[in-house]
PDB file of C-alpha atoms in Angstrom:
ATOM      1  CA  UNK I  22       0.000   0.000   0.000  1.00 67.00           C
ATOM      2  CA  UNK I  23       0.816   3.349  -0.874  1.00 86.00           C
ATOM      3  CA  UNK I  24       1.480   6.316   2.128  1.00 89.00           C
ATOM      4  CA  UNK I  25      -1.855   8.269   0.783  1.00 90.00           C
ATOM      5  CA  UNK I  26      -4.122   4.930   0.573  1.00 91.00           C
ATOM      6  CA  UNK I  27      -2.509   4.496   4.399  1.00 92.00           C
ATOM      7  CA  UNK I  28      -3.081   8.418   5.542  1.00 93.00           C
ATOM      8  CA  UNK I  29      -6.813   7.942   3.694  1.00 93.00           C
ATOM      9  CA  UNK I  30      -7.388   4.765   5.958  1.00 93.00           C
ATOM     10  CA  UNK I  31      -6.319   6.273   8.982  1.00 93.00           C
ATOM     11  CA  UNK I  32      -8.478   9.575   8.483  1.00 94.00           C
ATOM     12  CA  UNK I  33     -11.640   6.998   7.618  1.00 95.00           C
ATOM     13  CA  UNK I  34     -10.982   5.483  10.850  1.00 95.00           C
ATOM     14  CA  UNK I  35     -10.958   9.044  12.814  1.00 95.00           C
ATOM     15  CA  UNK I  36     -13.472  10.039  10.942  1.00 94.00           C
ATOM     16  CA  UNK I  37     -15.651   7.328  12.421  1.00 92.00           C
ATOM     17  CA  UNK I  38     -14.590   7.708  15.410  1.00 92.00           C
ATOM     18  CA  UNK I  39     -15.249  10.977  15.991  1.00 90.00           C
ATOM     19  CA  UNK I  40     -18.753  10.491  14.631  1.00 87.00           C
ATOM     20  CA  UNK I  41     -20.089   7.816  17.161  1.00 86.00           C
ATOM     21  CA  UNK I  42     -18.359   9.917  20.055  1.00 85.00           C
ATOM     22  CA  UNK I  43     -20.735  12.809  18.566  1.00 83.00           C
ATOM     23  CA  UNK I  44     -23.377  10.169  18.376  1.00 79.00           C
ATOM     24  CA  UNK I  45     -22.992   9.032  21.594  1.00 76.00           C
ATOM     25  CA  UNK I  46     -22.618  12.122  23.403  1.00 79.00           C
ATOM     26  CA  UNK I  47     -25.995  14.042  21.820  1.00 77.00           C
ATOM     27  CA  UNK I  48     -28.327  10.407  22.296  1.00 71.00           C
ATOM     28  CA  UNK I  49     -28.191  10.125  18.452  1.00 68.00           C
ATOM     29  CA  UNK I  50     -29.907   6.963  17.454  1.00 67.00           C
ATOM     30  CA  UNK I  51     -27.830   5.311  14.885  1.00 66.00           C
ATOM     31  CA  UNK I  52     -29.005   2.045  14.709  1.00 65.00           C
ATOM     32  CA  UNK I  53     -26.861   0.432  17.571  1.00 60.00           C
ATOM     33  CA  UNK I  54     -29.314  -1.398  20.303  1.00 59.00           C
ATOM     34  CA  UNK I  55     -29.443   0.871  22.952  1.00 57.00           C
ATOM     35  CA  UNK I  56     -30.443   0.394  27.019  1.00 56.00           C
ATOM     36  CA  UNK I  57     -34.262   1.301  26.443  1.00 54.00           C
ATOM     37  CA  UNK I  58     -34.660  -1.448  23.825  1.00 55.00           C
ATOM     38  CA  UNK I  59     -33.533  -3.768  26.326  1.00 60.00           C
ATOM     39  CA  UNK I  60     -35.575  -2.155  28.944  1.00 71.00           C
ATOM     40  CA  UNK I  61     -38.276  -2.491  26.373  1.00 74.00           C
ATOM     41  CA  UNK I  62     -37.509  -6.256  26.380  1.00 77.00           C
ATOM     42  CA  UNK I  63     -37.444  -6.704  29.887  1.00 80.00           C
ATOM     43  CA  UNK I  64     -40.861  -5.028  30.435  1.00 81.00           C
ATOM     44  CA  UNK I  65     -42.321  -7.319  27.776  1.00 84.00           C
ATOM     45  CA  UNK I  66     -41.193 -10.225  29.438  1.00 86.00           C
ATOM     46  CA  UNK I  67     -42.565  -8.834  33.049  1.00 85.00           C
ATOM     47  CA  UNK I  68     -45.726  -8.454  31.226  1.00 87.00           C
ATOM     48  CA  UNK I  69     -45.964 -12.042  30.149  1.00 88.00           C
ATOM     49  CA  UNK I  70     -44.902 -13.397  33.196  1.00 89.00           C
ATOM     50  CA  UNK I  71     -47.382 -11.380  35.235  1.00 88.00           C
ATOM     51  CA  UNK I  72     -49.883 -12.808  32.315  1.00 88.00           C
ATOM     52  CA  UNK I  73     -49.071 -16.141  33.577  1.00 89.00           C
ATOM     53  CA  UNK I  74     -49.245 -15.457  37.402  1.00 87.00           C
ATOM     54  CA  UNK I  75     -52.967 -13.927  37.029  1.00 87.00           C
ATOM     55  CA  UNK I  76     -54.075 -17.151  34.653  1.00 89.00           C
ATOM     56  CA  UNK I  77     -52.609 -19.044  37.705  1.00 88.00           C
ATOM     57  CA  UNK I  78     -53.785 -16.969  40.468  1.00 86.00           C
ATOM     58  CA  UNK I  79     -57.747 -16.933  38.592  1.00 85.00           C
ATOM     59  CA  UNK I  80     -57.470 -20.964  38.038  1.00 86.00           C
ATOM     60  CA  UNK I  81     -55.900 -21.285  41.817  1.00 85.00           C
ATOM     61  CA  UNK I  82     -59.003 -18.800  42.959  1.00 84.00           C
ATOM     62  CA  UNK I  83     -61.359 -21.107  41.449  1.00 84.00           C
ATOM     63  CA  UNK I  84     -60.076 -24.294  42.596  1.00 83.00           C
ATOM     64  CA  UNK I  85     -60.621 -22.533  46.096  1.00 82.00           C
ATOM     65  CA  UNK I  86     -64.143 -21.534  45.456  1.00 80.00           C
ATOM     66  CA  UNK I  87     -65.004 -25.221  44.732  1.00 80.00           C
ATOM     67  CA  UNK I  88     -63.170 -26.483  48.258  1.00 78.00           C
ATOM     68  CA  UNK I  89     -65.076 -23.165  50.082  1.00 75.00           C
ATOM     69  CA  UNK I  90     -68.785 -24.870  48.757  1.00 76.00           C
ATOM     70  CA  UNK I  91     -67.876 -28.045  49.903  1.00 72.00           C
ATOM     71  CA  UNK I  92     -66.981 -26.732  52.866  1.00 65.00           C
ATOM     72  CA  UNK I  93     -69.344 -24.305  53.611  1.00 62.00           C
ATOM     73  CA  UNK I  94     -71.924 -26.840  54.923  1.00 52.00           C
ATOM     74  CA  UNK I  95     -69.444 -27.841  57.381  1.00 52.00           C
ATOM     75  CA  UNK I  96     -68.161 -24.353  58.594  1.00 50.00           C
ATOM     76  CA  UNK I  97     -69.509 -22.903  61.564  1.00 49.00           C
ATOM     77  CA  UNK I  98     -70.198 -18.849  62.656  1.00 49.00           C
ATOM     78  CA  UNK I  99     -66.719 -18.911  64.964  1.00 47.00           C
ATOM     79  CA  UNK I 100     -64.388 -20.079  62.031  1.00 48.00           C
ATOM     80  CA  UNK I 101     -66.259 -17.828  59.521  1.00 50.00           C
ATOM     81  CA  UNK I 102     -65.155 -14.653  61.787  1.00 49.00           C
ATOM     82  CA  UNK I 103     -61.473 -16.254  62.363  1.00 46.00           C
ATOM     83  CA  UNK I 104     -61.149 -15.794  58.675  1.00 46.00           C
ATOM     84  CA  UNK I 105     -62.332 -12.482  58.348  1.00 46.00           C
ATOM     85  CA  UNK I 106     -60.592 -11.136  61.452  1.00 46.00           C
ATOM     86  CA  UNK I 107     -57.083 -12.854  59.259  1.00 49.00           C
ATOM     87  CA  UNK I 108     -57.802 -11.044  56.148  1.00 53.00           C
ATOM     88  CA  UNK I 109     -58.662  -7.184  58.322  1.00 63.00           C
ATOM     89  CA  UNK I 110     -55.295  -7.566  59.811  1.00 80.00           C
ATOM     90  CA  UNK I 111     -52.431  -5.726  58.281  1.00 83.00           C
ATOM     91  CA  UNK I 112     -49.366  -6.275  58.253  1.00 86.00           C
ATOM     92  CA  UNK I 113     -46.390  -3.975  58.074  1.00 87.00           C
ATOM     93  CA  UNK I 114     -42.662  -3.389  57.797  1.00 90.00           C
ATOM     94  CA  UNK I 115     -39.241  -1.340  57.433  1.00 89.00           C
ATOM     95  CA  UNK I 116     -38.249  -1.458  53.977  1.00 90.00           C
ATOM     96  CA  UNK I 117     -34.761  -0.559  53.429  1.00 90.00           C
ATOM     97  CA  UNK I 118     -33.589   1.003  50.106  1.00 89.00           C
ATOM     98  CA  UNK I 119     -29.817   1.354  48.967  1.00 87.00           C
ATOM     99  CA  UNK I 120     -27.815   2.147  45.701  1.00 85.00           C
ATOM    100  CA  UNK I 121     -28.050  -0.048  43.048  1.00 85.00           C
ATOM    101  CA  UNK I 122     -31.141  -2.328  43.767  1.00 87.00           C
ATOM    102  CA  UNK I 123     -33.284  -3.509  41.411  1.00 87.00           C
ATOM    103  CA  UNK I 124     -37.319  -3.316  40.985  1.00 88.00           C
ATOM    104  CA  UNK I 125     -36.779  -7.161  40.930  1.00 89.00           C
ATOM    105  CA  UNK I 126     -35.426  -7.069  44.680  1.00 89.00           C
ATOM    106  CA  UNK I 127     -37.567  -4.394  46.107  1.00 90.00           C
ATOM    107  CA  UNK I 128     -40.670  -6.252  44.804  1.00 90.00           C
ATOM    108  CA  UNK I 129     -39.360  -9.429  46.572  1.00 91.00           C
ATOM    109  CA  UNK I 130     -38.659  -7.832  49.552  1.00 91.00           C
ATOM    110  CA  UNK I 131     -41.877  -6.662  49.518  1.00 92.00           C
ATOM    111  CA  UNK I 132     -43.782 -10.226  49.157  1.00 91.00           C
ATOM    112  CA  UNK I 133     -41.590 -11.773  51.708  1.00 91.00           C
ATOM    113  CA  UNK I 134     -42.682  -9.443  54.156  1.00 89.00           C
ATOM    114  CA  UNK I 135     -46.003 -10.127  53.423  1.00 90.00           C
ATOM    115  CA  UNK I 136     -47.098  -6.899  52.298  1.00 90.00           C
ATOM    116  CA  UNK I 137     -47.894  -7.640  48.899  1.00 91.00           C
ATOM    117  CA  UNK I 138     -49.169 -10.928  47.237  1.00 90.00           C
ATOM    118  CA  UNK I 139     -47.558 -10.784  43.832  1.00 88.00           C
ATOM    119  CA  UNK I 140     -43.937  -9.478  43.326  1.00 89.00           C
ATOM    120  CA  UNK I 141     -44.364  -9.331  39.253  1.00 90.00           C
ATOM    121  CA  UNK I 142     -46.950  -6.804  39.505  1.00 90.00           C
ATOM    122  CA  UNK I 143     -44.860  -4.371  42.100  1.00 89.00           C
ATOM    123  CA  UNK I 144     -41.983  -4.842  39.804  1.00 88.00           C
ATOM    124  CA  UNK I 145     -44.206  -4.489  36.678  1.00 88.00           C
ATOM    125  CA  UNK I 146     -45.369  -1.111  37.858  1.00 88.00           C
ATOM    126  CA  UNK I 147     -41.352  -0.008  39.072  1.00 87.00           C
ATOM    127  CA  UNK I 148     -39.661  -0.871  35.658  1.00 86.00           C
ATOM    128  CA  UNK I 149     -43.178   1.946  34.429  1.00 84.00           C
ATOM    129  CA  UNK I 150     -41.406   4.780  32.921  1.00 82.00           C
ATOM    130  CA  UNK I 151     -43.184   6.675  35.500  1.00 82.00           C
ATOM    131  CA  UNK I 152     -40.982   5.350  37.854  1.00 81.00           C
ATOM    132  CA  UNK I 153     -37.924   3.750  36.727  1.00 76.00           C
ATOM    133  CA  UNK I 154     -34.867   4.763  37.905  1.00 79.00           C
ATOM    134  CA  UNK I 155     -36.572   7.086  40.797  1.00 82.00           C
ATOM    135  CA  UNK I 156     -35.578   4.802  43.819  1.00 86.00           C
ATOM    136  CA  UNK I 157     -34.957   7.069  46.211  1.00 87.00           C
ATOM    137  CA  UNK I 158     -32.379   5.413  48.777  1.00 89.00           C
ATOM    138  CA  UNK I 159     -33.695   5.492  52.656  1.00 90.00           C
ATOM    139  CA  UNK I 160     -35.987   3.072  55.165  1.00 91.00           C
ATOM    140  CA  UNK I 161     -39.589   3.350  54.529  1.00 91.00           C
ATOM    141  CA  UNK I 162     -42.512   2.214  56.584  1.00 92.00           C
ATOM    142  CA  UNK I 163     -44.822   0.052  54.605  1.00 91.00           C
ATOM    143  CA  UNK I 164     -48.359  -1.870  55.386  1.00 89.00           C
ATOM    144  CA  UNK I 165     -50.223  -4.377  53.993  1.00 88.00           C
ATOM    145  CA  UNK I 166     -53.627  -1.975  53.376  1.00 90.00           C
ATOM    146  CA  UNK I 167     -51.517   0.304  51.300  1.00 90.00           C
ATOM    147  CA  UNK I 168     -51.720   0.607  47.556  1.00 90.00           C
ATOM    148  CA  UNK I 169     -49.158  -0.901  44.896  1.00 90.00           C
ATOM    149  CA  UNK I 170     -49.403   3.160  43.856  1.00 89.00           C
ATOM    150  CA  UNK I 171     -49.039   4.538  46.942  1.00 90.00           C
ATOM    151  CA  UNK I 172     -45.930   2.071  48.076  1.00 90.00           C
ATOM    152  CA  UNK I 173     -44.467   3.062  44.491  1.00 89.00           C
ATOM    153  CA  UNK I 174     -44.739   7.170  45.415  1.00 89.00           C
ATOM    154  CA  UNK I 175     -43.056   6.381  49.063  1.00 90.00           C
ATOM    155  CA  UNK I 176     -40.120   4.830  47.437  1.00 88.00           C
ATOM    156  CA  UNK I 177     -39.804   6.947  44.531  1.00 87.00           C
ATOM    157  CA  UNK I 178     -40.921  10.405  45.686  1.00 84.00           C
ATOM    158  CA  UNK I 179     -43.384  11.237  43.519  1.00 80.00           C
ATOM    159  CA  UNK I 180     -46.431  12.863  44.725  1.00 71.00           C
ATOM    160  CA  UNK I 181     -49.382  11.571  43.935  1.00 59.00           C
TER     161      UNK I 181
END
């Protein structure tokens, strides 16, 4: 190769450079996959999952109706209020946020403690542009009568 077919090479090469720096620095989409397509990708796979945990949670619901009417001719007045005084009760906890944790955690944190019933949905509704990335790092206070909404503004901020 000749020096000029060399220098020309070299100044291609710069050139490029120099233009996905530029790119990259003014959010430029030039056709490279970028962090919200993968966000994108995540979401859609939350939303099938949670698709599968309501199919599950309607066919589990239903397979409990049918045990509650065979039971119901057994049940007396005193286990009928033991159930409902269980379901009024609420439980609560200190929920403790730090840098770098994921919807994923926080909504399993959340579930464990028994204040919400399905994780997917919590972290469904934290990977929501509304509130991705708004975390804000501290201990909350959290029941078991509040809100997927309201335990979402707590955590993030945002008023409601």
């Amino acid at each position: 190769m000749n020096k000029s077919a060399i220098r020309a090479f070299g100044m291609a090469i710069f050139l490029i450079g120099a233009l996905l720096a530029l790119a990259s620095r003014f959010d430029v989409n030039i056709g490279l996959p970028t962090k919200e397509f993968s966000n994108h990708q995540q979401v859609e796979e939350l939303q099938n999952k949670l698709n599968k945990a309501n199919q599950e949670n309607a066919s589990l619901k239903e397979q409990l109706k049918q045990v509650n009417t065979a039971e119901k001719t057994s049940t007396t007045d005193s286990s009928e209020q033991a159930v409902e005084q269980t379901d009024t009760e609420v439980t609560s906890m200190s929920l403790q946020i730090y840098s770098g944790i994921t919807p994923y955690s926080v909504a399993q944190k959340l579930e464990d403690g028994g204040i919400i019933t399905n994780s997917v949905e919590m972290e469904l509704l934290l990977a929501n542009p509304k509130y991705a990335r708004s975390l804000q790092i501290g201990s909350y206070e959290v029941h078991s009568a509040m809100t997927l909404e309201e335990i979402a503004n707590l955590i993030t901020g945002k008023k409601q």
